[in-house]
Amino acid sequence: MRIILLGAPGAGKGTQAQFIMNKYGIPQISTGDMLRAAVKAGTPLGLEAKKVMDAGQLVSDELIIGLVKERVAQDDCEKGFLLDGFPRTIPQADAMAENGIDVDFVVEFDVPDDVIVDRMGGRRVHPGSGRVYHTVYNPPKVEGKDDVTGDDLVIRPDDEESTVRKRLGIYHDQTAPLIAYYTKVAAAGNTQYLTFDGTQAVETVSAELAEKLG
Ligand code: AP5
Ligand code: ZN
């Protein structure tokens, strides 16, 4: 099964990716997590990406397309994969098509901007795994600690409100056009386009996903 998750920053892509990964046994390819790992490791890519990410902007299409092409060619992607945060521009979607990478499902989470701004203030993440929590809506078992490892949870540097608003603006300009793009792809072929109301509780969205993905 090959899936693309589409939605604004904070729409719940990473949260539902955890559910899908566990249920269907396919690897999550989160370009955001890959970039954050590079930042942490201090690689040249990480040094280049950090400034751009902290400012809430997008890194270059060229760089991201290279990363994803390399990742989907790995053995564990043979049985399928879950793209979280890619593609997020028309050129990135075109690059997938040009490289013959098609998908079974495009899954969109629809959440209004004001709900997102409220959510991001409470997000906590486990940097090692990318696991995502919320202080109120999806709390860890022990406050401030990852459920699996017990490591400390952190606040993402790009979750400051002004940066979130900038990321939302970029989403509407550069990523939202992919909704029409993939609706058209779905009408023409074997890809199914599914939209979910992402304002519902985490478990409700997961249950609807399981029903539609089969
Ligand atoms: P990335 O890490 O992909 O960030 P994003 O797309 O902005 O999405 P988020 O991770 O912020 O949100 P999410 O939808 O995963 O929501 P989550 O599940 O965490 O990218 C970061 C940066 O990297 C970009 O800004 C860019 O610079 C760069 N980058 C990455 N990919 C790129 C690309 N392809 N091209 C160029 N640049 C790229 O949920 C959010 C919060 O809400 C959590 O606290 C969660 O617990 C809570 N929550 C989730 N669901 C619910 C619910 N149903 N009800 C209540 N709370 C909920
Ligand atoms: Zn995410």
Short mmCIF file of C-alpha atoms and ligand atoms in Angstrom, two decimals:
data_model
loop_
_atom_site.label_atom_id
_atom_site.label_comp_id
_atom_site.label_asym_id
_atom_site.label_seq_id
_atom_site.Cartn_x
_atom_site.Cartn_y
_atom_site.Cartn_z
CA MET A 1 0.00 0.00 0.00
CA ARG A 2 1.34 3.42 -0.99
CA ILE A 3 -0.14 6.49 0.67
CA ILE A 4 0.41 10.26 0.59
CA LEU A 5 -0.74 12.29 3.61
CA LEU A 6 -1.78 15.80 2.73
CA GLY A 7 -2.74 18.59 5.11
CA ALA A 8 -1.68 21.83 6.73
CA PRO A 9 1.04 21.95 9.38
CA GLY A 10 -0.57 20.54 12.52
CA ALA A 11 -3.44 18.83 10.66
CA GLY A 12 -2.41 15.50 12.23
CA LYS A 13 -0.27 13.87 9.51
CA GLY A 14 2.43 12.67 11.92
CA THR A 15 -0.17 11.53 14.47
CA GLN A 16 -2.15 9.42 11.98
CA ALA A 17 1.10 8.21 10.35
CA GLN A 18 1.88 6.42 13.63
CA PHE A 19 -1.50 4.69 13.48
CA ILE A 20 -1.18 3.68 9.80
CA MET A 21 2.39 2.49 10.23
CA ASN A 22 1.41 0.22 13.14
CA LYS A 23 -1.75 -1.09 11.47
CA TYR A 24 -0.46 -1.73 7.95
CA GLY A 25 3.25 -2.33 8.64
CA ILE A 26 4.50 0.17 6.07
CA PRO A 27 7.34 2.63 6.78
CA GLN A 28 6.60 6.31 7.39
CA ILE A 29 8.67 8.63 5.23
CA SER A 30 8.47 12.01 6.94
CA THR A 31 10.58 14.60 5.14
CA GLY A 32 10.28 16.84 8.21
CA ASP A 33 11.66 14.08 10.48
CA MET A 34 14.46 13.35 7.97
CA LEU A 35 15.46 17.02 7.92
CA ARG A 36 15.30 17.30 11.72
CA ALA A 37 17.55 14.21 11.99
CA ALA A 38 20.05 15.89 9.64
CA VAL A 39 19.93 19.08 11.73
CA LYS A 40 20.59 17.06 14.90
CA ALA A 41 23.49 15.20 13.28
CA GLY A 42 24.97 18.51 12.08
CA THR A 43 25.43 17.28 8.49
CA PRO A 44 25.90 19.88 5.71
CA LEU A 45 22.30 19.23 4.67
CA GLY A 46 21.16 19.81 8.24
CA LEU A 47 23.08 23.06 8.55
CA GLU A 48 21.52 24.30 5.32
CA ALA A 49 18.00 23.17 6.28
CA LYS A 50 17.93 24.48 9.88
CA LYS A 51 17.69 28.19 9.06
CA VAL A 52 14.97 27.60 6.49
CA MET A 53 12.90 25.32 8.77
CA ASP A 54 13.19 27.56 11.83
CA ALA A 55 11.89 30.44 9.69
CA GLY A 56 8.91 28.30 8.64
CA GLN A 57 9.89 28.25 4.98
CA LEU A 58 10.25 25.32 2.59
CA VAL A 59 13.63 23.84 1.70
CA SER A 60 14.39 23.58 -2.01
CA ASP A 61 12.44 21.14 -4.18
CA GLU A 62 15.70 19.80 -5.59
CA LEU A 63 17.07 18.85 -2.18
CA ILE A 64 13.83 17.22 -0.97
CA ILE A 65 13.21 15.31 -4.21
CA GLY A 66 16.73 13.84 -3.98
CA LEU A 67 16.13 12.74 -0.38
CA VAL A 68 12.81 11.05 -1.14
CA LYS A 69 14.00 9.30 -4.32
CA GLU A 70 16.84 7.75 -2.34
CA ARG A 71 14.53 6.73 0.52
CA VAL A 72 11.78 5.04 -1.54
CA ALA A 73 14.42 2.98 -3.35
CA GLN A 74 15.35 1.22 -0.08
CA ASP A 75 14.30 -2.40 0.52
CA ASP A 76 11.75 -1.72 3.26
CA CYS A 77 9.68 0.37 0.83
CA GLU A 78 9.04 -2.57 -1.50
CA LYS A 79 5.81 -3.49 0.32
CA GLY A 80 4.65 0.12 0.35
CA PHE A 81 5.22 3.38 2.18
CA LEU A 82 3.53 6.36 3.75
CA LEU A 83 4.66 9.80 2.60
CA ASP A 84 4.20 12.41 5.35
CA GLY A 85 5.04 15.98 4.31
CA PHE A 86 5.92 15.17 0.71
CA PRO A 87 5.00 16.22 -1.93
CA ARG A 88 4.14 19.72 -0.80
CA THR A 89 4.64 21.68 -4.01
CA ILE A 90 3.50 21.05 -7.59
CA PRO A 91 7.12 20.50 -8.78
CA GLN A 92 7.55 17.83 -6.06
CA ALA A 93 4.37 16.07 -7.24
CA ASP A 94 5.53 16.30 -10.86
CA ALA A 95 8.88 14.79 -9.87
CA MET A 96 7.08 11.77 -8.37
CA ALA A 97 5.10 11.28 -11.56
CA GLU A 98 8.26 11.66 -13.70
CA ASN A 99 9.99 9.00 -11.62
CA GLY A 100 7.05 6.60 -11.97
CA ILE A 101 6.22 6.70 -8.25
CA ASP A 102 2.43 6.35 -8.06
CA VAL A 103 0.26 5.83 -4.98
CA ASP A 104 -2.93 3.98 -4.06
CA PHE A 105 -4.34 6.65 -1.74
CA VAL A 106 -4.01 10.38 -1.23
CA VAL A 107 -5.36 11.15 2.24
CA GLU A 108 -6.23 14.73 3.11
CA PHE A 109 -6.86 16.01 6.66
CA ASP A 110 -8.97 19.13 6.62
CA VAL A 111 -8.48 21.46 9.63
CA PRO A 112 -9.18 25.23 9.78
CA ASP A 113 -6.27 27.56 10.58
CA ASP A 114 -7.59 28.72 13.97
CA VAL A 115 -7.79 25.13 15.26
CA ILE A 116 -4.21 24.56 14.09
CA VAL A 117 -2.80 27.60 15.87
CA ASP A 118 -4.46 26.39 19.09
CA ARG A 119 -3.06 22.86 18.67
CA MET A 120 0.52 23.78 17.97
CA GLY A 121 0.95 25.50 21.34
CA GLY A 122 0.50 22.12 23.04
CA ARG A 123 2.51 19.89 20.73
CA ARG A 124 5.38 17.92 22.24
CA VAL A 125 7.62 15.59 20.22
CA HIS A 126 10.11 12.79 20.80
CA PRO A 127 13.07 13.79 18.66
CA GLY A 128 14.50 10.26 18.40
CA SER A 129 11.42 8.63 16.85
CA GLY A 130 9.26 11.52 15.63
CA ARG A 131 6.40 10.39 17.93
CA VAL A 132 3.97 13.27 18.49
CA TYR A 133 1.89 14.18 21.56
CA HIS A 134 -0.32 17.01 22.75
CA THR A 135 -0.45 18.21 26.35
CA VAL A 136 -4.28 18.12 26.31
CA TYR A 137 -5.57 16.24 23.23
CA ASN A 138 -3.05 13.38 23.09
CA PRO A 139 -1.03 13.37 26.32
CA PRO A 140 1.83 10.95 27.02
CA LYS A 141 1.38 8.43 29.87
CA VAL A 142 3.92 10.33 31.98
CA GLU A 143 3.97 14.11 31.60
CA GLY A 144 6.88 15.31 29.45
CA LYS A 145 8.15 11.77 28.69
CA ASP A 146 7.97 9.57 25.59
CA ASP A 147 5.70 6.50 26.12
CA VAL A 148 8.18 4.02 24.61
CA THR A 149 11.63 5.20 25.69
CA GLY A 150 10.87 7.49 28.66
CA ASP A 151 13.07 10.17 27.01
CA ASP A 152 12.22 13.84 27.51
CA LEU A 153 9.77 15.37 25.03
CA VAL A 154 10.62 18.71 23.41
CA ILE A 155 8.88 21.66 21.73
CA ARG A 156 9.70 22.04 18.03
CA PRO A 157 11.50 25.34 17.29
CA ASP A 158 9.07 26.09 14.44
CA ASP A 159 5.98 25.85 16.70
CA GLU A 160 6.15 29.43 17.87
CA GLU A 161 2.83 31.11 16.92
CA SER A 162 4.26 33.63 14.42
CA THR A 163 6.17 30.82 12.65
CA VAL A 164 3.06 28.61 12.60
CA ARG A 165 1.12 31.43 10.91
CA LYS A 166 3.90 31.80 8.33
CA ARG A 167 3.83 28.04 7.66
CA LEU A 168 0.05 28.17 7.22
CA GLY A 169 0.44 30.95 4.64
CA ILE A 170 2.98 28.87 2.70
CA TYR A 171 0.66 25.85 2.94
CA HIS A 172 -2.22 27.76 1.35
CA ASP A 173 0.03 29.20 -1.39
CA GLN A 174 2.18 26.23 -2.31
CA THR A 175 0.67 23.00 -0.96
CA ALA A 176 -3.11 23.44 -1.11
CA PRO A 177 -2.98 23.43 -4.98
CA LEU A 178 -2.12 19.72 -4.63
CA ILE A 179 -5.74 19.09 -3.57
CA ALA A 180 -6.95 19.92 -7.08
CA TYR A 181 -3.89 18.22 -8.59
CA TYR A 182 -4.57 14.86 -6.90
CA THR A 183 -8.33 15.09 -7.32
CA LYS A 184 -7.60 15.16 -11.06
CA VAL A 185 -5.08 12.29 -10.80
CA ALA A 186 -7.71 10.26 -8.92
CA ALA A 187 -10.37 10.94 -11.56
CA ALA A 188 -8.01 9.66 -14.26
CA GLY A 189 -6.65 6.46 -12.73
CA ASN A 190 -6.10 4.03 -9.89
CA THR A 191 -5.42 6.50 -7.09
CA GLN A 192 -8.19 7.12 -4.53
CA TYR A 193 -8.54 10.59 -3.03
CA LEU A 194 -9.94 10.59 0.51
CA THR A 195 -10.75 13.61 2.70
CA PHE A 196 -11.17 13.42 6.48
CA ASP A 197 -12.45 15.97 8.97
CA GLY A 198 -9.25 16.41 10.97
CA THR A 199 -10.95 18.40 13.73
CA GLN A 200 -12.42 15.20 15.18
CA ALA A 201 -10.71 13.34 18.03
CA VAL A 202 -7.49 11.46 17.12
CA GLU A 203 -9.18 8.04 17.62
CA THR A 204 -12.19 9.03 15.49
CA VAL A 205 -9.96 10.05 12.58
CA SER A 206 -7.98 6.77 12.95
CA ALA A 207 -11.20 4.71 12.95
CA GLU A 208 -12.45 6.44 9.79
CA LEU A 209 -9.06 5.88 8.14
CA ALA A 210 -9.12 2.16 8.95
CA GLU A 211 -12.59 1.89 7.47
CA LYS A 212 -11.68 3.64 4.20
CA LEU A 213 -8.21 2.10 3.71
CA GLY A 214 -9.53 -1.38 4.38
P1 AP5 B 1 6.98 18.86 8.76
O1 AP5 B 1 7.65 18.22 9.91
O2 AP5 B 1 6.43 18.03 7.68
O3 AP5 B 1 5.88 19.84 9.33
P2 AP5 B 1 4.42 20.21 8.79
O4 AP5 B 1 3.95 19.74 7.48
O5 AP5 B 1 4.39 21.67 8.98
O6 AP5 B 1 3.50 19.38 9.68
P3 AP5 B 1 3.59 19.19 11.18
O7 AP5 B 1 4.57 18.13 11.52
O8 AP5 B 1 3.78 20.54 11.84
O9 AP5 B 1 2.10 18.74 11.51
P4 AP5 B 1 1.39 17.33 11.36
O10 AP5 B 1 0.33 17.42 10.31
O11 AP5 B 1 2.35 16.20 11.28
O12 AP5 B 1 0.61 17.32 12.76
P5 AP5 B 1 0.88 16.46 14.07
O13 AP5 B 1 0.41 15.06 13.87
O14 AP5 B 1 2.25 16.67 14.58
O15 AP5 B 1 7.99 19.90 8.10
C1 AP5 B 1 8.76 20.79 8.88
C2 AP5 B 1 9.58 21.69 7.98
O16 AP5 B 1 10.49 20.89 7.18
C3 AP5 B 1 8.80 22.50 6.92
O17 AP5 B 1 8.30 23.70 7.46
C4 AP5 B 1 9.88 22.72 5.85
O18 AP5 B 1 10.78 23.73 6.23
C5 AP5 B 1 10.63 21.40 5.86
N1 AP5 B 1 10.05 20.43 4.90
C6 AP5 B 1 9.50 19.21 5.22
N2 AP5 B 1 9.06 18.59 4.12
C7 AP5 B 1 9.31 19.41 3.08
C8 AP5 B 1 9.05 19.33 1.68
N3 AP5 B 1 8.45 18.28 1.13
N4 AP5 B 1 9.45 20.38 0.90
C9 AP5 B 1 10.08 21.46 1.43
N5 AP5 B 1 10.33 21.60 2.75
C10 AP5 B 1 9.96 20.59 3.57
O19 AP5 B 1 -0.19 17.15 15.07
C11 AP5 B 1 -0.01 18.47 15.55
C12 AP5 B 1 -0.48 18.55 17.01
O20 AP5 B 1 -1.88 18.34 17.07
C13 AP5 B 1 0.15 17.48 17.91
O21 AP5 B 1 0.35 18.02 19.19
C14 AP5 B 1 -0.92 16.37 17.96
O22 AP5 B 1 -0.87 15.62 19.16
C15 AP5 B 1 -2.21 17.19 17.86
N6 AP5 B 1 -3.27 16.50 17.15
C16 AP5 B 1 -3.16 15.71 16.04
N7 AP5 B 1 -4.36 15.26 15.65
C17 AP5 B 1 -5.28 15.80 16.53
C18 AP5 B 1 -6.68 15.71 16.65
N8 AP5 B 1 -7.43 14.98 15.78
N9 AP5 B 1 -7.30 16.40 17.66
C19 AP5 B 1 -6.57 17.15 18.54
N10 AP5 B 1 -5.20 17.26 18.47
C20 AP5 B 1 -4.58 16.59 17.47
ZN ZN B 2 4.46 16.12 11.18
#
